[in-house]
Amino acid sequence: MQDLVVQRPEGLYCPPGDFFIDPWRPVARAVITHAHADHARIGNGHYLAAAAAEGVLRARLGDIDLQLLGYGEAITHHGVRLSLHPAGHVLGSAQVRLEHGGRVWVASGDYKVAPDPTCAPFEPVRCEVFITESTFGLPIYRWRPDAELFASVNDWWARNVLAGRASVLGCYSFGKAQRILAGVDPTIGPVLVHGAVQPLNDAYRAAGVALPDTRIATEVQDRSELRRALVLCPPSAMASPWMRRFGDAGTAFASGWMQLRGARRRGGYDRGFVLSDHADWPGLLGAIAATGAPRVIVTHGGSAAMVRYLSEQGLAAESFDTEYGDDRIEADQASETPQVGP
C-alpha cells in the first residue's frame, strides 16, 4: 500500500490527495503548516492553512488564493480526510492530519510543547505515522522555563537603563519577537521595534493576541528615550548602519542556538538568551511518544541522531531529505522583509 506522504522534488506530496505540504517549489495545491519563510513560499496556485494564520500569511505572502480551516475542522479532498491541529510553534501553526483507507498520518511542521501566550498550545494527535521536525534534536538542547528566561531579559534591560544605554535584542521578526513582547516587563521603558517586526505585531494584535505598545525605532528622535528602550530587530540589522542611532547600546540575541557557547561568541553579542520556538530534546521525544506512532519520519534538523535514537527505542524511524531551514535561515530571510525607514 502506497504511503500517504512521499518525497518529490517539489516537496512532501500526498499521492491520493494530489497536494503538497509546505512545498519548496511552486505547486498547484499547497497545505501550509505555518508562515515562516521556509515553509510558506510564494508561487503556489492554492494555499490551505489554519484560520489563525491568515493575518501573518497575508503579511508575508500578500494577495494569495488562501483557503482557511479552523483547528479540528475537517475537509475531504480526493478521498483524503484532512484536518489541522495546533502545533504550538507560532501564531496559526498547525500539524496536518491525513486519513485515507483506514490509515492516519500526521505531518508536524515545526512545533514546540512549551507554553506560549501568543499561539494555541501543541495538541498531540494519535496516528500510525508521525512526520516530525528535529531542529534541536540532540540531548544537549533543554530549555529553561519562560519565567526564568524573561526575568533575565528584564534584568539585562533594567541594568542597561541604569547605565543610560539602549538594549538591542536580535530575534526573528515573526514569532520570536512577539513571544518576547508578551514576556517582557514594559514598565521598564519604551519598547521599539525594527520596521520588519511591526507589521507582524499588527497581525498578532488583529488575531487577538495581547502585546504591549510598540513603535518603530526610526520614528523616535528623542535620544533619551532611545537610551531607555528595549529594541527588537532581525539579527541582520545589528550589523548594519541602522544600529548607529543607538550609540553605545547593549546587544543580545535570542535563539535556541545561544545554548552553544561558540554561537554566542561568534555573534559578538553582549548576551545570549536561550529562547526557541521549537521543541527541545525532551519536548521532541514527549511529542513523538504522545502520538503512539510506531513509525516516525524525521525531516529537518538533527535528523540522523534522532533516527538513530528512535530506532534504538524500537520504532521504525527514517528521514526525509527536505529543504526546510532552521532558525538561522529564518533569521536571514527575515532581513529580506520590506523595512520601514532607513
Short mmCIF file of C-alpha atoms in Angstrom, two decimals:
data_model
loop_
_atom_site.label_atom_id
_atom_site.label_comp_id
_atom_site.label_asym_id
_atom_site.label_seq_id
_atom_site.Cartn_x
_atom_site.Cartn_y
_atom_site.Cartn_z
CA MET A 1 0.00 0.00 0.00
CA GLN A 2 1.40 3.40 -1.01
CA ASP A 3 2.48 5.83 1.69
CA LEU A 4 0.22 8.82 2.35
CA VAL A 5 3.18 11.23 2.09
CA VAL A 6 6.20 10.79 -0.15
CA GLN A 7 9.13 12.96 -1.24
CA ARG A 8 9.11 14.71 -4.57
CA PRO A 9 11.43 17.39 -5.98
CA GLU A 10 8.78 19.99 -5.16
CA GLY A 11 8.30 18.88 -1.55
CA LEU A 12 6.30 16.45 0.57
CA TYR A 13 3.46 15.05 -1.56
CA CYS A 14 0.23 13.25 -0.71
CA PRO A 15 -0.43 10.97 -3.75
CA PRO A 16 -4.12 10.13 -3.13
CA GLY A 17 -4.94 13.76 -2.30
CA ASP A 18 -2.75 15.26 -5.05
CA PHE A 19 -1.45 18.11 -2.87
CA PHE A 20 1.80 19.09 -1.20
CA ILE A 21 2.63 20.00 2.39
CA ASP A 22 4.93 23.06 2.76
CA PRO A 23 6.40 22.65 -0.75
CA TRP A 24 9.73 24.31 -1.56
CA ARG A 25 8.91 24.56 -5.28
CA PRO A 26 5.73 26.15 -6.72
CA VAL A 27 2.83 23.66 -6.95
CA ALA A 28 -0.88 23.79 -7.76
CA ARG A 29 -2.14 22.96 -4.24
CA ALA A 30 -0.20 23.53 -1.02
CA VAL A 31 -1.14 22.82 2.59
CA ILE A 32 0.87 25.23 4.75
CA THR A 33 1.76 24.38 8.34
CA HIS A 34 2.86 27.91 9.26
CA ALA A 35 4.02 31.22 7.82
CA HIS A 36 7.79 31.02 8.34
CA ALA A 37 9.56 31.63 5.04
CA ASP A 38 11.00 28.12 4.64
CA HIS A 39 7.53 26.56 4.93
CA ALA A 40 5.27 29.16 3.27
CA ARG A 41 6.69 30.22 -0.07
CA ILE A 42 5.30 32.42 -2.78
CA GLY A 43 4.21 31.00 -6.13
CA ASN A 44 1.76 28.22 -5.27
CA GLY A 45 -1.61 28.15 -7.02
CA HIS A 46 -3.78 27.46 -3.97
CA TYR A 47 -3.00 27.58 -0.26
CA LEU A 48 -4.74 25.82 2.63
CA ALA A 49 -3.80 26.86 6.18
CA ALA A 50 -5.20 27.25 9.67
CA ALA A 51 -7.58 30.18 10.07
CA ALA A 52 -5.39 31.65 12.80
CA ALA A 53 -2.56 32.01 10.30
CA GLU A 54 -4.44 34.26 7.88
CA GLY A 55 -3.04 37.60 9.05
CA VAL A 56 0.60 36.53 9.22
CA LEU A 57 0.41 34.64 5.92
CA ARG A 58 -1.04 37.64 4.12
CA ALA A 59 1.51 39.92 5.79
CA ARG A 60 4.28 37.75 4.38
CA LEU A 61 2.87 36.48 1.05
CA GLY A 62 0.44 39.23 0.07
CA ASP A 63 -2.64 38.51 -2.05
CA ILE A 64 -2.73 34.71 -2.38
CA ASP A 65 -5.53 32.21 -3.09
CA LEU A 66 -5.94 31.15 0.54
CA GLN A 67 -8.43 28.64 1.95
CA LEU A 68 -8.74 28.60 5.74
CA LEU A 69 -9.61 25.78 8.10
CA GLY A 70 -10.33 26.04 11.82
CA TYR A 71 -8.35 23.83 14.19
CA GLY A 72 -10.04 20.41 14.31
CA GLU A 73 -12.28 21.16 11.34
CA ALA A 74 -12.03 18.52 8.59
CA ILE A 75 -12.41 18.52 4.83
CA THR A 76 -12.23 15.64 2.36
CA HIS A 77 -10.22 16.10 -0.83
CA HIS A 78 -9.93 13.26 -3.37
CA GLY A 79 -10.93 10.84 -0.63
CA VAL A 80 -8.35 12.12 1.89
CA ARG A 81 -9.82 13.47 5.12
CA LEU A 82 -7.61 16.39 6.19
CA SER A 83 -7.68 18.37 9.41
CA LEU A 84 -5.32 20.86 11.07
CA HIS A 85 -4.29 20.78 14.73
CA PRO A 86 -2.30 23.29 16.83
CA ALA A 87 1.49 22.91 16.67
CA GLY A 88 2.37 25.49 19.35
CA HIS A 89 5.17 26.92 17.18
CA VAL A 90 3.92 30.40 16.18
CA LEU A 91 0.57 32.06 15.57
CA GLY A 92 -1.50 29.85 13.24
CA SER A 93 0.96 26.94 13.17
CA ALA A 94 -0.63 23.57 12.52
CA GLN A 95 0.01 19.87 12.26
CA VAL A 96 -1.61 18.20 9.26
CA ARG A 97 -3.64 15.06 9.96
CA LEU A 98 -4.37 12.87 6.92
CA GLU A 99 -6.78 9.94 6.95
CA HIS A 100 -7.21 7.66 3.95
CA GLY A 101 -8.03 3.98 3.53
CA GLY A 102 -8.19 3.45 7.28
CA ARG A 103 -4.69 4.88 7.84
CA VAL A 104 -3.78 8.06 9.73
CA TRP A 105 -0.61 10.10 9.15
CA VAL A 106 0.35 13.38 10.82
CA ALA A 107 2.89 15.89 9.48
CA SER A 108 4.02 18.13 12.30
CA GLY A 109 5.60 21.08 10.52
CA ASP A 110 7.60 22.92 13.20
CA TYR A 111 6.34 22.67 16.77
CA LYS A 112 7.08 23.23 20.41
CA VAL A 113 5.39 21.90 23.52
CA ALA A 114 6.36 24.70 25.94
CA PRO A 115 3.60 27.20 26.87
CA ASP A 116 3.41 30.30 24.67
CA PRO A 117 0.76 33.00 25.22
CA THR A 118 0.97 34.10 21.58
CA CYS A 119 -0.34 30.90 19.97
CA ALA A 120 -2.53 27.86 20.58
CA PRO A 121 -0.76 25.06 22.53
CA PHE A 122 0.59 21.93 20.83
CA GLU A 123 -2.05 19.20 20.59
CA PRO A 124 -0.89 15.56 20.48
CA VAL A 125 -2.63 13.69 17.65
CA ARG A 126 -2.69 9.89 17.59
CA CYS A 127 -1.51 8.39 14.33
CA GLU A 128 0.27 5.47 12.72
CA VAL A 129 2.98 7.55 11.07
CA PHE A 130 4.31 10.81 12.51
CA ILE A 131 6.43 13.13 10.35
CA THR A 132 8.39 15.21 12.83
CA GLU A 133 10.83 18.07 12.70
CA SER A 134 14.06 17.78 14.69
CA THR A 135 15.64 21.23 14.62
CA PHE A 136 17.03 20.80 18.13
CA GLY A 137 17.17 17.01 18.05
CA LEU A 138 20.15 16.47 20.31
CA PRO A 139 20.17 15.78 24.07
CA ILE A 140 22.14 18.99 24.77
CA TYR A 141 19.12 21.14 23.93
CA ARG A 142 16.95 21.68 27.00
CA TRP A 143 15.08 24.93 27.56
CA ARG A 144 14.67 26.85 30.80
CA PRO A 145 11.17 27.84 31.99
CA ASP A 146 9.95 31.09 30.46
CA ALA A 147 9.64 32.76 33.90
CA GLU A 148 13.40 32.37 34.47
CA LEU A 149 14.27 33.39 30.95
CA PHE A 150 12.22 36.58 30.88
CA ALA A 151 13.42 37.54 34.36
CA SER A 152 16.95 37.52 32.95
CA VAL A 153 15.89 39.56 29.91
CA ASN A 154 14.17 42.12 32.13
CA ASP A 155 17.20 42.31 34.42
CA TRP A 156 19.53 42.90 31.44
CA TRP A 157 17.22 45.64 30.11
CA ALA A 158 16.87 47.33 33.52
CA ARG A 159 20.66 47.34 34.02
CA ASN A 160 21.12 48.97 30.64
CA VAL A 161 18.56 51.64 31.53
CA LEU A 162 20.55 52.44 34.67
CA ALA A 163 23.70 52.65 32.54
CA GLY A 164 21.96 55.01 30.11
CA ARG A 165 22.13 52.84 27.01
CA ALA A 166 19.63 51.15 24.73
CA SER A 167 19.04 47.39 24.85
CA VAL A 168 19.03 45.99 21.30
CA LEU A 169 17.80 42.40 21.18
CA GLY A 170 18.16 40.47 17.93
CA CYS A 171 15.43 37.95 17.20
CA TYR A 172 13.32 36.67 14.32
CA SER A 173 10.69 39.12 13.25
CA PHE A 174 7.88 36.54 13.14
CA GLY A 175 7.08 34.51 16.22
CA LYS A 176 10.14 35.09 18.39
CA ALA A 177 9.67 38.86 18.53
CA GLN A 178 6.03 38.57 19.55
CA ARG A 179 6.81 35.93 22.17
CA ILE A 180 9.43 38.25 23.68
CA LEU A 181 6.99 41.17 23.65
CA ALA A 182 4.45 39.05 25.52
CA GLY A 183 7.04 38.07 28.12
CA VAL A 184 8.97 41.23 28.99
CA ASP A 185 8.01 43.90 31.54
CA PRO A 186 7.01 47.00 29.50
CA THR A 187 7.11 49.22 32.61
CA ILE A 188 10.93 49.20 32.46
CA GLY A 189 10.99 51.54 29.46
CA PRO A 190 9.71 52.13 25.92
CA VAL A 191 9.55 49.17 23.55
CA LEU A 192 10.70 49.84 20.00
CA VAL A 193 10.96 47.54 17.01
CA HIS A 194 12.57 47.38 13.59
CA GLY A 195 10.29 48.07 10.63
CA ALA A 196 10.30 44.36 9.71
CA VAL A 197 8.72 43.46 13.05
CA GLN A 198 5.85 45.94 13.28
CA PRO A 199 3.57 44.51 10.50
CA LEU A 200 3.71 41.13 12.20
CA ASN A 201 2.91 42.71 15.57
CA ASP A 202 -0.14 44.22 13.91
CA ALA A 203 -1.17 40.82 12.53
CA TYR A 204 -0.88 39.27 16.00
CA ARG A 205 -2.96 42.05 17.58
CA ALA A 206 -5.59 41.66 14.85
CA ALA A 207 -5.78 37.97 15.77
CA GLY A 208 -6.48 38.90 19.40
CA VAL A 209 -3.01 38.35 20.86
CA ALA A 210 -2.23 40.90 23.61
CA LEU A 211 1.11 42.67 23.04
CA PRO A 212 2.48 45.85 24.64
CA ASP A 213 2.53 49.02 22.59
CA THR A 214 5.44 49.18 20.16
CA ARG A 215 6.79 51.93 17.92
CA ILE A 216 9.20 51.74 15.01
CA ALA A 217 12.64 52.76 16.21
CA THR A 218 13.35 55.06 13.27
CA GLU A 219 10.35 57.20 14.20
CA VAL A 220 11.78 58.05 17.64
CA GLN A 221 14.05 61.11 17.64
CA ASP A 222 14.37 61.67 21.41
CA ARG A 223 17.78 60.20 22.29
CA SER A 224 16.95 60.00 25.99
CA GLU A 225 14.03 57.75 25.06
CA LEU A 226 16.25 55.59 22.85
CA ARG A 227 18.68 55.11 25.74
CA ARG A 228 15.91 53.60 27.91
CA ALA A 229 14.39 51.45 25.21
CA LEU A 230 14.24 47.74 24.52
CA VAL A 231 14.63 47.41 20.75
CA LEU A 232 13.72 44.21 18.87
CA CYS A 233 15.18 43.70 15.42
CA PRO A 234 16.22 40.98 12.93
CA PRO A 235 19.81 39.84 13.54
CA SER A 236 20.99 41.26 10.20
CA ALA A 237 20.03 44.78 11.33
CA MET A 238 22.53 44.54 14.18
CA ALA A 239 25.43 44.58 11.71
CA SER A 240 24.04 47.43 9.62
CA PRO A 241 24.14 51.26 9.73
CA TRP A 242 20.65 51.06 11.27
CA MET A 243 22.38 50.45 14.63
CA ARG A 244 24.18 53.82 14.67
CA ARG A 245 21.20 55.68 16.06
CA PHE A 246 21.53 53.77 19.36
CA GLY A 247 25.14 54.73 20.08
CA ASP A 248 26.77 52.60 22.78
CA ALA A 249 23.96 50.06 23.05
CA GLY A 250 23.83 46.77 24.91
CA THR A 251 23.32 43.93 22.44
CA ALA A 252 21.84 40.45 22.80
CA PHE A 253 20.39 37.70 20.67
CA ALA A 254 17.52 35.33 21.48
CA SER A 255 17.66 31.85 19.93
CA GLY A 256 17.90 28.21 20.86
CA TRP A 257 21.36 28.26 19.27
CA MET A 258 22.50 30.54 22.10
CA GLN A 259 22.78 27.37 24.17
CA LEU A 260 26.04 26.81 22.31
CA ARG A 261 28.87 28.88 23.73
CA GLY A 262 30.53 29.11 20.32
CA ALA A 263 27.40 30.61 18.75
CA ARG A 264 27.31 33.33 21.40
CA ARG A 265 30.98 34.08 20.93
CA ARG A 266 30.85 34.20 17.12
CA GLY A 267 27.85 36.51 17.19
CA GLY A 268 29.74 39.06 19.26
CA TYR A 269 26.69 39.87 21.39
CA ASP A 270 26.90 41.08 24.98
CA ARG A 271 24.33 38.46 25.98
CA GLY A 272 22.72 35.37 24.53
CA PHE A 273 19.23 34.33 25.67
CA VAL A 274 18.26 30.72 25.01
CA LEU A 275 14.76 31.02 23.60
CA SER A 276 13.33 28.86 20.85
CA ASP A 277 10.02 28.33 19.08
CA HIS A 278 10.98 24.68 18.55
CA ALA A 279 10.73 21.74 20.92
CA ASP A 280 13.88 20.84 22.82
CA TRP A 281 15.12 17.25 23.09
CA PRO A 282 12.70 16.19 25.88
CA GLY A 283 9.89 18.02 24.09
CA LEU A 284 10.52 16.20 20.82
CA LEU A 285 10.62 12.80 22.50
CA GLY A 286 7.48 13.55 24.51
CA ALA A 287 5.57 14.73 21.46
CA ILE A 288 6.59 11.69 19.43
CA ALA A 289 5.60 9.31 22.22
CA ALA A 290 2.22 11.03 22.63
CA THR A 291 1.27 10.24 19.03
CA GLY A 292 1.60 6.49 19.68
CA ALA A 293 3.06 6.17 16.18
CA PRO A 294 5.14 3.02 15.57
CA ARG A 295 6.71 4.66 12.51
CA VAL A 296 8.38 8.09 12.59
CA ILE A 297 9.82 10.07 9.70
CA VAL A 298 12.22 12.89 10.64
CA THR A 299 12.51 15.90 8.37
CA HIS A 300 14.98 18.67 9.19
CA GLY A 301 17.43 19.45 11.96
CA GLY A 302 19.27 16.75 13.87
CA SER A 303 17.59 14.02 11.84
CA ALA A 304 20.42 11.45 11.85
CA ALA A 305 20.76 11.48 15.64
CA MET A 306 17.00 11.39 16.11
CA VAL A 307 16.53 8.49 13.67
CA ARG A 308 19.27 6.54 15.39
CA TYR A 309 17.81 7.18 18.85
CA LEU A 310 14.25 6.29 17.85
CA SER A 311 15.45 3.11 16.12
CA GLU A 312 17.23 2.09 19.33
CA GLN A 313 13.89 2.54 21.12
CA GLY A 314 12.25 0.04 18.76
CA LEU A 315 10.45 2.45 16.44
CA ALA A 316 10.57 2.25 12.65
CA ALA A 317 12.43 5.50 12.06
CA GLU A 318 13.69 7.08 8.85
CA SER A 319 14.17 10.54 7.41
CA PHE A 320 13.01 12.74 4.56
CA ASP A 321 15.56 14.95 2.83
CA THR A 322 13.75 18.30 2.84
CA GLU A 323 14.71 21.88 2.07
CA TYR A 324 13.31 23.32 5.27
CA GLY A 325 15.66 25.57 7.11
CA ASP A 326 16.14 26.30 10.75
CA ASP A 327 16.19 29.35 12.99
CA ARG A 328 19.39 30.63 11.36
CA ILE A 329 17.90 30.56 7.86
CA GLU A 330 14.75 32.24 9.12
CA ALA A 331 16.93 34.97 10.57
CA ASP A 332 18.50 35.60 7.19
CA GLN A 333 15.15 35.64 5.43
CA ALA A 334 13.68 38.00 7.98
CA SER A 335 16.17 40.60 6.88
CA GLU A 336 14.68 40.47 3.40
CA THR A 337 11.27 41.55 4.64
CA PRO A 338 10.43 45.07 3.44
CA GLN A 339 11.58 47.52 6.05
CA VAL A 340 10.22 50.86 7.14
CA GLY A 341 12.76 53.61 7.50
CA PRO A 342 16.48 53.67 6.67
#
